[in-house]
């Protein structure tokens, strides 16, 4: 089992920044690739970003490319999502997730999920 806890969400004005953190415990964090997803009201959960276990490979959804950056620190068992130039359409609950599947970008490819953290961007 891997337990994941997100933090760092909140209310921010359009154009602002937020930094989300995901703290992992349980099994060896460095054995897992990590991903961030988000879910807006009435919408399906969507892929945002992923990073490989070694942090050498990452990928982003087109909607956030160039604005969001995902990183990880295996020594601290944390994954981070730096979000810049936020837009109202970024408003959602953000989830971190863990998988052993390389390059995973589908919800059903991830085995472990956090409880989510709310991000609200005002216009």
mmCIF file of N, CA and C in Angstrom:
data_model
loop_
_atom_site.group_PDB
_atom_site.id
_atom_site.type_symbol
_atom_site.label_atom_id
_atom_site.label_comp_id
_atom_site.label_asym_id
_atom_site.label_seq_id
_atom_site.Cartn_x
_atom_site.Cartn_y
_atom_site.Cartn_z
ATOM 1 N N UNK A 1 0.832 -1.190 0.000
ATOM 2 C CA UNK A 1 0.000 0.000 0.000
ATOM 3 C C UNK A 1 0.871 1.245 0.000
ATOM 4 N N UNK A 2 0.422 2.248 -0.722
ATOM 5 C CA UNK A 2 1.050 3.564 -0.718
ATOM 6 C C UNK A 2 -0.023 4.558 -0.291
ATOM 7 N N UNK A 3 0.272 5.345 0.714
ATOM 8 C CA UNK A 3 -0.656 6.387 1.146
ATOM 9 C C UNK A 3 -0.154 7.720 0.603
ATOM 10 N N UNK A 4 -1.087 8.474 0.035
ATOM 11 C CA UNK A 4 -0.745 9.755 -0.579
ATOM 12 C C UNK A 4 -1.601 10.861 0.036
ATOM 13 N N UNK A 5 -0.976 11.958 0.365
ATOM 14 C CA UNK A 5 -1.687 13.097 0.945
ATOM 15 C C UNK A 5 -1.271 14.366 0.215
ATOM 16 N N UNK A 6 -2.247 15.022 -0.418
ATOM 17 C CA UNK A 6 -1.986 16.274 -1.122
ATOM 18 C C UNK A 6 -2.168 17.462 -0.185
ATOM 19 N N UNK A 7 -1.468 18.524 -0.498
ATOM 20 C CA UNK A 7 -1.619 19.783 0.231
ATOM 21 C C UNK A 7 -1.224 20.923 -0.696
ATOM 22 N N UNK A 8 -1.584 22.129 -0.280
ATOM 23 C CA UNK A 8 -1.163 23.309 -1.024
ATOM 24 C C UNK A 8 -2.242 23.971 -1.852
ATOM 25 N N UNK A 9 -3.420 23.382 -1.897
ATOM 26 C CA UNK A 9 -4.493 24.003 -2.656
ATOM 27 C C UNK A 9 -4.998 25.265 -1.987
ATOM 28 N N UNK A 10 -5.857 25.969 -2.694
ATOM 29 C CA UNK A 10 -6.418 27.187 -2.127
ATOM 30 C C UNK A 10 -7.061 28.041 -3.187
ATOM 31 N N UNK A 11 -7.331 29.292 -2.815
ATOM 32 C CA UNK A 11 -7.951 30.276 -3.700
ATOM 33 C C UNK A 11 -6.877 31.239 -4.193
ATOM 34 N N UNK A 12 -6.835 31.442 -5.494
ATOM 35 C CA UNK A 12 -5.838 32.337 -6.074
ATOM 36 C C UNK A 12 -6.478 33.098 -7.238
ATOM 37 N N UNK A 13 -5.985 34.292 -7.485
ATOM 38 C CA UNK A 13 -6.492 35.068 -8.617
ATOM 39 C C UNK A 13 -5.869 34.574 -9.923
ATOM 40 N N UNK A 14 -6.574 34.806 -11.003
ATOM 41 C CA UNK A 14 -6.049 34.445 -12.317
ATOM 42 C C UNK A 14 -4.688 35.115 -12.524
ATOM 43 N N UNK A 15 -3.774 34.328 -13.079
ATOM 44 C CA UNK A 15 -2.417 34.803 -13.271
ATOM 45 C C UNK A 15 -1.482 34.464 -12.126
ATOM 46 N N UNK A 16 -2.042 34.017 -11.025
ATOM 47 C CA UNK A 16 -1.240 33.691 -9.859
ATOM 48 C C UNK A 16 -0.646 32.294 -9.924
ATOM 49 N N UNK A 17 -0.019 31.900 -8.826
ATOM 50 C CA UNK A 17 0.671 30.621 -8.751
ATOM 51 C C UNK A 17 0.290 29.872 -7.478
ATOM 52 N N UNK A 18 0.382 28.567 -7.567
ATOM 53 C CA UNK A 18 0.228 27.692 -6.407
ATOM 54 C C UNK A 18 1.206 26.536 -6.563
ATOM 55 N N UNK A 19 1.589 25.980 -5.423
ATOM 56 C CA UNK A 19 2.482 24.825 -5.424
ATOM 57 C C UNK A 19 1.814 23.718 -4.628
ATOM 58 N N UNK A 20 1.471 22.636 -5.313
ATOM 59 C CA UNK A 20 0.861 21.491 -4.661
ATOM 60 C C UNK A 20 1.931 20.474 -4.294
ATOM 61 N N UNK A 21 1.749 19.869 -3.142
ATOM 62 C CA UNK A 21 2.653 18.816 -2.703
ATOM 63 C C UNK A 21 1.885 17.519 -2.481
ATOM 64 N N UNK A 22 2.569 16.428 -2.682
ATOM 65 C CA UNK A 22 2.006 15.101 -2.453
ATOM 66 C C UNK A 22 3.006 14.332 -1.596
ATOM 67 N N UNK A 23 2.606 14.017 -0.381
ATOM 68 C CA UNK A 23 3.469 13.278 0.532
ATOM 69 C C UNK A 23 3.087 11.815 0.512
ATOM 70 N N UNK A 24 4.078 10.961 0.317
ATOM 71 C CA UNK A 24 3.836 9.528 0.220
ATOM 72 C C UNK A 24 4.385 8.790 1.426
ATOM 73 N N UNK A 25 3.703 7.739 1.805
ATOM 74 C CA UNK A 25 4.181 6.856 2.866
ATOM 75 C C UNK A 25 3.769 5.436 2.520
ATOM 76 N N UNK A 26 4.369 4.502 3.234
ATOM 77 C CA UNK A 26 4.065 3.111 2.949
ATOM 78 C C UNK A 26 5.196 2.459 2.183
ATOM 79 N N UNK A 27 4.900 1.929 1.043
ATOM 80 C CA UNK A 27 5.912 1.233 0.250
ATOM 81 C C UNK A 27 6.900 2.220 -0.361
ATOM 82 N N UNK A 28 7.964 1.720 -0.906
ATOM 83 C CA UNK A 28 9.062 2.532 -1.401
ATOM 84 C C UNK A 28 8.593 3.474 -2.503
ATOM 85 N N UNK A 29 8.645 4.756 -2.203
ATOM 86 C CA UNK A 29 8.156 5.791 -3.107
ATOM 87 C C UNK A 29 8.875 5.737 -4.442
ATOM 88 N N UNK A 30 10.174 5.501 -4.418
ATOM 89 C CA UNK A 30 10.957 5.540 -5.657
ATOM 90 C C UNK A 30 10.650 4.370 -6.592
ATOM 91 N N UNK A 31 9.851 3.433 -6.148
ATOM 92 C CA UNK A 31 9.440 2.331 -7.025
ATOM 93 C C UNK A 31 8.287 2.710 -7.938
ATOM 94 N N UNK A 32 7.697 3.880 -7.705
ATOM 95 C CA UNK A 32 6.474 4.258 -8.398
ATOM 96 C C UNK A 32 6.659 5.487 -9.276
ATOM 97 N N UNK A 33 6.036 5.423 -10.444
ATOM 98 C CA UNK A 33 5.851 6.626 -11.242
ATOM 99 C C UNK A 33 4.685 7.392 -10.631
ATOM 100 N N UNK A 34 4.750 8.709 -10.746
ATOM 101 C CA UNK A 34 3.731 9.548 -10.130
ATOM 102 C C UNK A 34 2.991 10.381 -11.161
ATOM 103 N N UNK A 35 1.747 10.680 -10.848
ATOM 104 C CA UNK A 35 0.945 11.509 -11.746
ATOM 105 C C UNK A 35 0.084 12.485 -10.961
ATOM 106 N N UNK A 36 -0.299 13.547 -11.634
ATOM 107 C CA UNK A 36 -1.290 14.488 -11.114
ATOM 108 C C UNK A 36 -2.485 14.495 -12.060
ATOM 109 N N UNK A 37 -3.664 14.495 -11.478
ATOM 110 C CA UNK A 37 -4.915 14.571 -12.202
ATOM 111 C C UNK A 37 -5.762 15.669 -11.565
ATOM 112 N N UNK A 38 -6.805 16.064 -12.268
ATOM 113 C CA UNK A 38 -7.748 17.013 -11.684
ATOM 114 C C UNK A 38 -9.160 16.675 -12.137
ATOM 115 N N UNK A 39 -10.099 17.110 -11.327
ATOM 116 C CA UNK A 39 -11.509 16.866 -11.641
ATOM 117 C C UNK A 39 -12.315 18.095 -11.279
ATOM 118 N N UNK A 40 -12.912 18.687 -12.298
ATOM 119 C CA UNK A 40 -13.794 19.833 -12.114
ATOM 120 C C UNK A 40 -15.220 19.334 -11.921
ATOM 121 N N UNK A 41 -16.074 20.143 -11.303
ATOM 122 C CA UNK A 41 -17.467 19.717 -11.079
ATOM 123 C C UNK A 41 -18.154 19.318 -12.376
ATOM 124 N N UNK A 42 -18.777 18.161 -12.359
ATOM 125 C CA UNK A 42 -19.509 17.700 -13.528
ATOM 126 C C UNK A 42 -18.655 17.149 -14.645
ATOM 127 N N UNK A 43 -17.352 17.071 -14.415
ATOM 128 C CA UNK A 43 -16.445 16.580 -15.457
ATOM 129 C C UNK A 43 -15.706 15.334 -14.982
ATOM 130 N N UNK A 44 -15.160 14.608 -15.934
ATOM 131 C CA UNK A 44 -14.369 13.438 -15.591
ATOM 132 C C UNK A 44 -12.992 13.849 -15.093
ATOM 133 N N UNK A 45 -12.389 12.966 -14.337
ATOM 134 C CA UNK A 45 -11.026 13.203 -13.870
ATOM 135 C C UNK A 45 -10.085 13.148 -15.082
ATOM 136 N N UNK A 46 -9.198 14.136 -15.169
ATOM 137 C CA UNK A 46 -8.321 14.228 -16.328
ATOM 138 C C UNK A 46 -6.857 14.274 -15.931
ATOM 139 N N UNK A 47 -6.044 13.718 -16.802
ATOM 140 C CA UNK A 47 -4.591 13.711 -16.613
ATOM 141 C C UNK A 47 -4.024 15.121 -16.744
ATOM 142 N N UNK A 48 -3.072 15.444 -15.854
ATOM 143 C CA UNK A 48 -2.394 16.736 -15.904
ATOM 144 C C UNK A 48 -0.909 16.559 -16.179
ATOM 145 N N UNK A 49 -0.261 15.710 -15.392
ATOM 146 C CA UNK A 49 1.187 15.585 -15.504
ATOM 147 C C UNK A 49 1.628 14.238 -14.941
ATOM 148 N N UNK A 50 2.750 13.775 -15.399
ATOM 149 C CA UNK A 50 3.340 12.558 -14.847
ATOM 150 C C UNK A 50 4.846 12.700 -14.825
ATOM 151 N N UNK A 51 5.480 11.920 -13.944
ATOM 152 C CA UNK A 51 6.932 11.907 -13.845
ATOM 153 C C UNK A 51 7.363 10.491 -13.533
ATOM 154 N N UNK A 52 8.458 10.081 -14.140
ATOM 155 C CA UNK A 52 8.952 8.717 -13.931
ATOM 156 C C UNK A 52 9.555 8.567 -12.544
ATOM 157 N N UNK A 53 9.797 7.339 -12.132
ATOM 158 C CA UNK A 53 10.319 7.081 -10.790
ATOM 159 C C UNK A 53 11.664 7.766 -10.573
ATOM 160 N N UNK A 54 12.444 7.881 -11.662
ATOM 161 C CA UNK A 54 13.773 8.483 -11.557
ATOM 162 C C UNK A 54 13.769 9.978 -11.839
ATOM 163 N N UNK A 55 12.603 10.514 -12.164
ATOM 164 C CA UNK A 55 12.451 11.937 -12.504
ATOM 165 C C UNK A 55 13.143 12.323 -13.796
ATOM 166 N N UNK A 56 13.484 11.352 -14.604
ATOM 167 C CA UNK A 56 14.158 11.652 -15.867
ATOM 168 C C UNK A 56 13.179 11.891 -17.011
ATOM 169 N N UNK A 57 11.961 11.440 -16.838
ATOM 170 C CA UNK A 57 10.961 11.614 -17.904
ATOM 171 C C UNK A 57 9.691 12.179 -17.303
ATOM 172 N N UNK A 58 9.076 13.106 -18.037
ATOM 173 C CA UNK A 58 7.806 13.678 -17.612
ATOM 174 C C UNK A 58 6.995 14.049 -18.844
ATOM 175 N N UNK A 59 5.728 14.285 -18.626
ATOM 176 C CA UNK A 59 4.846 14.703 -19.710
ATOM 177 C C UNK A 59 3.687 15.486 -19.116
ATOM 178 N N UNK A 60 3.094 16.349 -19.917
ATOM 179 C CA UNK A 60 2.030 17.217 -19.451
ATOM 180 C C UNK A 60 0.875 17.232 -20.449
ATOM 181 N N UNK A 61 -0.310 17.464 -19.922
ATOM 182 C CA UNK A 61 -1.448 17.700 -20.798
ATOM 183 C C UNK A 61 -1.235 19.018 -21.538
ATOM 184 N N UNK A 62 -1.753 19.094 -22.742
ATOM 185 C CA UNK A 62 -1.589 20.311 -23.538
ATOM 186 C C UNK A 62 -2.144 21.535 -22.818
ATOM 187 N N UNK A 63 -3.199 21.336 -22.043
ATOM 188 C CA UNK A 63 -3.861 22.455 -21.376
ATOM 189 C C UNK A 63 -2.988 23.125 -20.323
ATOM 190 N N UNK A 64 -1.948 22.424 -19.850
ATOM 191 C CA UNK A 64 -1.102 22.988 -18.788
ATOM 192 C C UNK A 64 0.361 23.090 -19.199
ATOM 193 N N UNK A 65 0.685 22.603 -20.373
ATOM 194 C CA UNK A 65 2.083 22.608 -20.818
ATOM 195 C C UNK A 65 2.621 24.028 -20.862
ATOM 196 N N UNK A 66 3.791 24.214 -20.300
ATOM 197 C CA UNK A 66 4.414 25.535 -20.245
ATOM 198 C C UNK A 66 4.018 26.350 -19.023
ATOM 199 N N UNK A 67 2.986 25.909 -18.314
ATOM 200 C CA UNK A 67 2.537 26.631 -17.107
ATOM 201 C C UNK A 67 2.766 25.821 -15.839
ATOM 202 N N UNK A 68 2.638 24.498 -15.940
ATOM 203 C CA UNK A 68 2.780 23.619 -14.778
ATOM 204 C C UNK A 68 4.076 22.823 -14.901
ATOM 205 N N UNK A 69 4.696 22.569 -13.754
ATOM 206 C CA UNK A 69 5.906 21.752 -13.714
ATOM 207 C C UNK A 69 5.802 20.756 -12.580
ATOM 208 N N UNK A 70 6.019 19.499 -12.917
ATOM 209 C CA UNK A 70 5.987 18.448 -11.913
ATOM 210 C C UNK A 70 7.408 18.023 -11.565
ATOM 211 N N UNK A 71 7.642 17.780 -10.291
ATOM 212 C CA UNK A 71 8.945 17.304 -9.840
ATOM 213 C C UNK A 71 8.735 16.300 -8.710
ATOM 214 N N UNK A 72 9.800 15.667 -8.297
ATOM 215 C CA UNK A 72 9.735 14.730 -7.179
ATOM 216 C C UNK A 72 11.065 14.722 -6.454
ATOM 217 N N UNK A 73 10.991 14.350 -5.188
ATOM 218 C CA UNK A 73 12.183 14.197 -4.358
ATOM 219 C C UNK A 73 12.058 12.848 -3.672
ATOM 220 N N UNK A 74 12.766 11.863 -4.180
ATOM 221 C CA UNK A 74 12.637 10.513 -3.635
ATOM 222 C C UNK A 74 13.202 10.406 -2.218
ATOM 223 N N UNK A 75 14.130 11.259 -1.874
ATOM 224 C CA UNK A 75 14.670 11.247 -0.514
ATOM 225 C C UNK A 75 13.646 11.731 0.500
ATOM 226 N N UNK A 76 12.742 12.592 0.046
ATOM 227 C CA UNK A 76 11.717 13.145 0.943
ATOM 228 C C UNK A 76 10.338 12.534 0.712
ATOM 229 N N UNK A 77 10.262 11.582 -0.232
ATOM 230 C CA UNK A 77 8.987 10.917 -0.541
ATOM 231 C C UNK A 77 7.895 11.912 -0.914
ATOM 232 N N UNK A 78 8.243 12.881 -1.741
ATOM 233 C CA UNK A 78 7.269 13.884 -2.142
ATOM 234 C C UNK A 78 7.279 14.111 -3.653
ATOM 235 N N UNK A 79 6.122 14.455 -4.158
ATOM 236 C CA UNK A 79 5.972 14.909 -5.534
ATOM 237 C C UNK A 79 5.322 16.284 -5.476
ATOM 238 N N UNK A 80 5.691 17.137 -6.402
ATOM 239 C CA UNK A 80 5.250 18.522 -6.364
ATOM 240 C C UNK A 80 4.727 18.947 -7.727
ATOM 241 N N UNK A 81 3.714 19.796 -7.701
ATOM 242 C CA UNK A 81 3.194 20.380 -8.939
ATOM 243 C C UNK A 81 3.221 21.894 -8.775
ATOM 244 N N UNK A 82 4.132 22.537 -9.482
ATOM 245 C CA UNK A 82 4.197 23.996 -9.492
ATOM 246 C C UNK A 82 3.279 24.505 -10.583
ATOM 247 N N UNK A 83 2.317 25.330 -10.218
ATOM 248 C CA UNK A 83 1.321 25.830 -11.164
ATOM 249 C C UNK A 83 1.448 27.338 -11.282
ATOM 250 N N UNK A 84 1.791 27.812 -12.457
ATOM 251 C CA UNK A 84 1.940 29.238 -12.722
ATOM 252 C C UNK A 84 0.907 29.693 -13.748
ATOM 253 N N UNK A 85 0.725 30.999 -13.829
ATOM 254 C CA UNK A 85 -0.202 31.588 -14.808
ATOM 255 C C UNK A 85 -1.558 30.895 -14.757
ATOM 256 N N UNK A 86 -2.078 30.754 -13.565
ATOM 257 C CA UNK A 86 -3.322 30.015 -13.392
ATOM 258 C C UNK A 86 -4.496 30.728 -14.037
ATOM 259 N N UNK A 87 -5.419 29.922 -14.529
ATOM 260 C CA UNK A 87 -6.609 30.419 -15.211
ATOM 261 C C UNK A 87 -7.856 29.912 -14.486
ATOM 262 N N UNK A 88 -8.978 30.596 -14.641
ATOM 263 C CA UNK A 88 -10.213 30.108 -13.997
ATOM 264 C C UNK A 88 -10.552 28.675 -14.385
ATOM 265 N N UNK A 89 -10.216 28.281 -15.585
ATOM 266 C CA UNK A 89 -10.514 26.915 -16.023
ATOM 267 C C UNK A 89 -9.611 25.865 -15.377
ATOM 268 N N UNK A 90 -8.650 26.303 -14.597
ATOM 269 C CA UNK A 90 -7.831 25.363 -13.824
ATOM 270 C C UNK A 90 -8.505 24.980 -12.512
ATOM 271 N N UNK A 91 -9.619 25.610 -12.208
ATOM 272 C CA UNK A 91 -10.347 25.311 -10.977
ATOM 273 C C UNK A 91 -10.809 23.859 -10.983
ATOM 274 N N UNK A 92 -10.423 23.123 -9.935
ATOM 275 C CA UNK A 92 -10.729 21.694 -9.846
ATOM 276 C C UNK A 92 -10.186 21.154 -8.528
ATOM 277 N N UNK A 93 -10.542 19.922 -8.248
ATOM 278 C CA UNK A 93 -9.866 19.167 -7.196
ATOM 279 C C UNK A 93 -8.690 18.446 -7.843
ATOM 280 N N UNK A 94 -7.522 18.609 -7.256
ATOM 281 C CA UNK A 94 -6.298 18.036 -7.800
ATOM 282 C C UNK A 94 -5.891 16.811 -6.980
ATOM 283 N N UNK A 95 -5.549 15.742 -7.700
ATOM 284 C CA UNK A 95 -5.186 14.477 -7.077
ATOM 285 C C UNK A 95 -3.795 14.054 -7.520
ATOM 286 N N UNK A 96 -3.017 13.517 -6.590
ATOM 287 C CA UNK A 96 -1.799 12.826 -6.990
ATOM 288 C C UNK A 96 -2.070 11.329 -6.950
ATOM 289 N N UNK A 97 -1.315 10.599 -7.738
ATOM 290 C CA UNK A 97 -1.534 9.167 -7.858
ATOM 291 C C UNK A 97 -0.221 8.461 -8.147
ATOM 292 N N UNK A 98 -0.174 7.173 -7.822
ATOM 293 C CA UNK A 98 1.039 6.386 -7.993
ATOM 294 C C UNK A 98 0.743 5.139 -8.815
ATOM 295 N N UNK A 99 1.709 4.764 -9.639
ATOM 296 C CA UNK A 99 1.562 3.592 -10.489
ATOM 297 C C UNK A 99 2.919 2.962 -10.760
ATOM 298 N N UNK A 100 2.904 1.701 -11.146
ATOM 299 C CA UNK A 100 4.124 1.052 -11.612
ATOM 300 C C UNK A 100 4.134 0.953 -13.132
ATOM 301 N N UNK A 101 3.108 1.506 -13.768
ATOM 302 C CA UNK A 101 3.015 1.496 -15.226
ATOM 303 C C UNK A 101 3.750 2.710 -15.787
ATOM 304 N N UNK A 102 4.721 2.485 -16.642
ATOM 305 C CA UNK A 102 5.476 3.587 -17.223
ATOM 306 C C UNK A 102 4.603 4.389 -18.183
ATOM 307 N N UNK A 103 4.802 5.696 -18.184
ATOM 308 C CA UNK A 103 4.110 6.616 -19.105
ATOM 309 C C UNK A 103 2.594 6.529 -18.984
ATOM 310 N N UNK A 104 2.092 6.281 -17.800
ATOM 311 C CA UNK A 104 0.651 6.134 -17.589
ATOM 312 C C UNK A 104 -0.036 7.488 -17.579
ATOM 313 N N UNK A 105 -1.131 7.583 -18.331
ATOM 314 C CA UNK A 105 -1.890 8.830 -18.387
ATOM 315 C C UNK A 105 -3.393 8.591 -18.282
ATOM 316 N N UNK A 106 -3.781 7.383 -18.005
ATOM 317 C CA UNK A 106 -5.200 7.059 -17.808
ATOM 318 C C UNK A 106 -5.465 6.797 -16.341
ATOM 319 N N UNK A 107 -6.648 7.206 -15.910
ATOM 320 C CA UNK A 107 -7.023 7.045 -14.501
ATOM 321 C C UNK A 107 -6.893 5.590 -14.066
ATOM 322 N N UNK A 108 -7.339 4.675 -14.919
ATOM 323 C CA UNK A 108 -7.362 3.270 -14.507
ATOM 324 C C UNK A 108 -5.980 2.613 -14.531
ATOM 325 N N UNK A 109 -4.957 3.353 -14.879
ATOM 326 C CA UNK A 109 -3.597 2.821 -14.830
ATOM 327 C C UNK A 109 -2.918 3.089 -13.488
ATOM 328 N N UNK A 110 -3.570 3.866 -12.639
ATOM 329 C CA UNK A 110 -2.988 4.241 -11.350
ATOM 330 C C UNK A 110 -3.634 3.442 -10.225
ATOM 331 N N UNK A 111 -2.805 2.988 -9.321
ATOM 332 C CA UNK A 111 -3.254 2.105 -8.249
ATOM 333 C C UNK A 111 -3.577 2.833 -6.948
ATOM 334 N N UNK A 112 -2.894 3.917 -6.689
ATOM 335 C CA UNK A 112 -3.043 4.605 -5.408
ATOM 336 C C UNK A 112 -3.338 6.083 -5.658
ATOM 337 N N UNK A 113 -4.248 6.610 -4.836
ATOM 338 C CA UNK A 113 -4.713 7.994 -4.994
ATOM 339 C C UNK A 113 -4.747 8.703 -3.659
ATOM 340 N N UNK A 114 -4.491 9.995 -3.700
ATOM 341 C CA UNK A 114 -4.713 10.828 -2.536
ATOM 342 C C UNK A 114 -6.163 11.248 -2.460
ATOM 343 N N UNK A 115 -6.473 12.031 -1.431
ATOM 344 C CA UNK A 115 -7.863 12.452 -1.204
ATOM 345 C C UNK A 115 -8.221 13.702 -1.998
ATOM 346 N N UNK A 116 -7.208 14.370 -2.544
ATOM 347 C CA UNK A 116 -7.445 15.561 -3.360
ATOM 348 C C UNK A 116 -7.317 16.845 -2.581
ATOM 349 N N UNK A 117 -6.982 17.897 -3.310
ATOM 350 C CA UNK A 117 -6.912 19.238 -2.732
ATOM 351 C C UNK A 117 -7.567 20.211 -3.698
ATOM 352 N N UNK A 118 -8.389 21.112 -3.159
ATOM 353 C CA UNK A 118 -9.165 22.022 -3.997
ATOM 354 C C UNK A 118 -8.309 23.205 -4.443
ATOM 355 N N UNK A 119 -8.366 23.486 -5.729
ATOM 356 C CA UNK A 119 -7.746 24.687 -6.293
ATOM 357 C C UNK A 119 -8.850 25.507 -6.949
ATOM 358 N N UNK A 120 -8.970 26.759 -6.533
ATOM 359 C CA UNK A 120 -9.970 27.653 -7.097
ATOM 360 C C UNK A 120 -9.273 28.900 -7.623
ATOM 361 N N UNK A 121 -9.501 29.193 -8.896
ATOM 362 C CA UNK A 121 -8.883 30.359 -9.527
ATOM 363 C C UNK A 121 -9.986 31.343 -9.875
ATOM 364 N N UNK A 122 -9.907 32.516 -9.296
ATOM 365 C CA UNK A 122 -10.920 33.535 -9.536
ATOM 366 C C UNK A 122 -10.500 34.445 -10.686
ATOM 367 N N UNK A 123 -11.491 34.933 -11.403
ATOM 368 C CA UNK A 123 -11.198 35.801 -12.566
ATOM 369 C C UNK A 123 -11.128 37.262 -12.168
#
